[in-house]
Amino acid sequence: TTHRACIMKQPLTILRSVLSIQSTLAPFHPLLIEGHSRDTRDPAVVATQIVANLRRSWQERNVTKPPILISQGDPLTEKGISAITRLVASELGVKRCLITLDEDIDPQHSQLADRHDVV
């Protein structure tokens, strides 16, 4: 195929991926927690505050679907977002869904990602 034909196929591939993700996550209440890998705060303190805020918010909004924590593919570190999300998932008793960068962006992102309790 020509380069132009390959470019034209990309939107369809992206759309199929989006629809697949959407159907996979449909039974869940997706929980996204964004943060920095270089966060120097105590992850246990941060996670406890996040969990308290989430529980209050979910109760006020009557969230009925089971949550799933969508985690970025950072390697596990002592502090930072990977430590925080692992603690939040554990405290809430939920599984995690892993999102990683494409290999052409970061070849090691997926390989080094924390996969603890990832479905």
CSV table of C-alpha atoms in Angstrom, one decimal:
chain,number,residue,atom,x,y,z
A,1,THR,CA,0.0,0.0,0.0
A,2,THR,CA,1.0,3.6,-0.5
A,3,HIS,CA,1.9,5.9,2.3
A,4,ARG,CA,-1.3,7.8,1.7
A,5,ALA,CA,-3.4,4.6,2.0
A,6,CYS,CA,-1.7,3.8,5.3
A,7,ILE,CA,-2.5,7.3,6.6
A,8,MET,CA,-6.1,6.9,5.6
A,9,LYS,CA,-6.3,3.6,7.6
A,10,GLN,CA,-5.0,5.2,10.8
A,11,PRO,CA,-8.3,6.8,11.8
A,12,LEU,CA,-10.2,3.5,11.4
A,13,THR,CA,-7.6,1.8,13.5
A,14,ILE,CA,-7.9,4.5,16.2
A,15,LEU,CA,-11.7,4.3,16.1
A,16,ARG,CA,-11.7,0.5,16.5
A,17,SER,CA,-9.3,0.9,19.5
A,18,VAL,CA,-11.5,3.5,21.1
A,19,LEU,CA,-14.7,1.4,20.6
A,20,SER,CA,-12.9,-1.6,22.1
A,21,ILE,CA,-11.8,0.4,25.1
A,22,GLN,CA,-15.3,1.9,25.5
A,23,SER,CA,-17.0,-1.6,25.5
A,24,THR,CA,-14.4,-3.0,27.9
A,25,LEU,CA,-14.9,-0.2,30.4
A,26,ALA,CA,-18.7,0.0,30.0
A,27,PRO,CA,-19.5,-2.1,33.1
A,28,PHE,CA,-17.2,0.0,35.3
A,29,HIS,CA,-16.9,3.5,36.7
A,30,PRO,CA,-13.5,4.5,35.3
A,31,LEU,CA,-11.2,6.2,37.8
A,32,LEU,CA,-8.3,8.2,36.4
A,33,ILE,CA,-5.6,9.6,38.7
A,34,GLU,CA,-3.0,11.7,37.1
A,35,GLY,CA,0.2,12.8,38.8
A,36,HIS,CA,3.9,13.1,38.4
A,37,SER,CA,6.4,10.4,38.8
A,38,ARG,CA,8.7,12.8,40.7
A,39,ASP,CA,6.1,13.7,43.4
A,40,THR,CA,8.0,13.8,46.7
A,41,ARG,CA,5.0,13.6,49.0
A,42,ASP,CA,4.3,10.6,51.2
A,43,PRO,CA,2.2,8.4,48.9
A,44,ALA,CA,0.3,6.9,51.8
A,45,VAL,CA,-0.9,10.4,52.9
A,46,VAL,CA,-1.8,11.4,49.4
A,47,ALA,CA,-3.6,8.0,48.7
A,48,THR,CA,-5.6,8.3,52.0
A,49,GLN,CA,-6.8,11.8,51.0
A,50,ILE,CA,-7.7,10.7,47.5
A,51,VAL,CA,-9.7,7.7,48.8
A,52,ALA,CA,-11.6,9.9,51.3
A,53,ASN,CA,-12.5,12.4,48.6
A,54,LEU,CA,-13.5,9.7,46.2
A,55,ARG,CA,-15.8,7.9,48.7
A,56,ARG,CA,-17.5,11.1,49.6
A,57,SER,CA,-18.0,12.1,46.0
A,58,TRP,CA,-19.3,8.7,45.0
A,59,GLN,CA,-21.7,8.6,47.8
A,60,GLU,CA,-23.0,12.1,47.0
A,61,ARG,CA,-23.4,11.1,43.3
A,62,ASN,CA,-24.7,7.6,44.0
A,63,VAL,CA,-22.1,5.9,41.8
A,64,THR,CA,-23.3,2.3,41.4
A,65,LYS,CA,-20.9,0.8,38.9
A,66,PRO,CA,-17.8,-0.9,40.4
A,67,PRO,CA,-14.7,1.4,39.9
A,68,ILE,CA,-11.7,0.4,38.0
A,69,LEU,CA,-8.5,2.5,38.3
A,70,ILE,CA,-7.0,3.4,35.0
A,71,SER,CA,-3.3,3.6,35.6
A,72,GLN,CA,-0.6,5.1,33.5
A,73,GLY,CA,2.3,2.7,32.8
A,74,ASP,CA,5.0,4.2,35.1
A,75,PRO,CA,7.4,1.8,36.8
A,76,LEU,CA,6.8,1.3,40.5
A,77,THR,CA,8.8,3.8,42.6
A,78,GLU,CA,8.9,4.5,46.3
A,79,LYS,CA,7.1,7.8,45.8
A,80,GLY,CA,5.2,9.4,42.9
A,81,ILE,CA,2.1,8.5,41.0
A,82,SER,CA,2.8,4.8,40.6
A,83,ALA,CA,3.1,4.4,44.4
A,84,ILE,CA,0.0,6.5,44.9
A,85,THR,CA,-2.2,4.7,42.4
A,86,ARG,CA,-1.2,1.3,43.8
A,87,LEU,CA,-2.1,2.4,47.3
A,88,VAL,CA,-5.5,3.9,46.1
A,89,ALA,CA,-6.4,0.7,44.3
A,90,SER,CA,-5.5,-1.4,47.3
A,91,GLU,CA,-7.4,0.8,49.8
A,92,LEU,CA,-10.5,0.8,47.6
A,93,GLY,CA,-10.1,-2.9,46.8
A,94,VAL,CA,-10.3,-2.4,43.0
A,95,LYS,CA,-8.4,-3.7,40.1
A,96,ARG,CA,-6.4,-1.5,37.7
A,97,CYS,CA,-6.5,-1.1,34.0
A,98,LEU,CA,-3.1,-0.3,32.4
A,99,ILE,CA,-2.5,2.3,29.8
A,100,THR,CA,1.0,2.6,28.3
A,101,LEU,CA,2.7,4.7,25.6
A,102,ASP,CA,3.2,3.3,22.1
A,103,GLU,CA,6.6,1.7,21.6
A,104,ASP,CA,7.6,4.3,19.0
A,105,ILE,CA,7.2,7.0,21.7
A,106,ASP,CA,8.9,5.1,24.6
A,107,PRO,CA,10.1,1.6,23.9
A,108,GLN,CA,10.4,0.7,27.6
A,109,HIS,CA,7.2,2.3,29.0
A,110,SER,CA,5.2,-0.9,28.7
A,111,GLN,CA,8.0,-3.2,29.7
A,112,LEU,CA,8.7,-1.3,32.9
A,113,ALA,CA,5.0,-0.6,33.9
A,114,ASP,CA,3.8,-1.6,37.3
A,115,ARG,CA,1.3,-4.5,36.6
A,116,HIS,CA,0.3,-5.3,40.2
A,117,ASP,CA,-3.5,-6.1,40.2
A,118,VAL,CA,-3.9,-5.1,36.6
A,119,VAL,CA,-6.7,-6.9,34.7
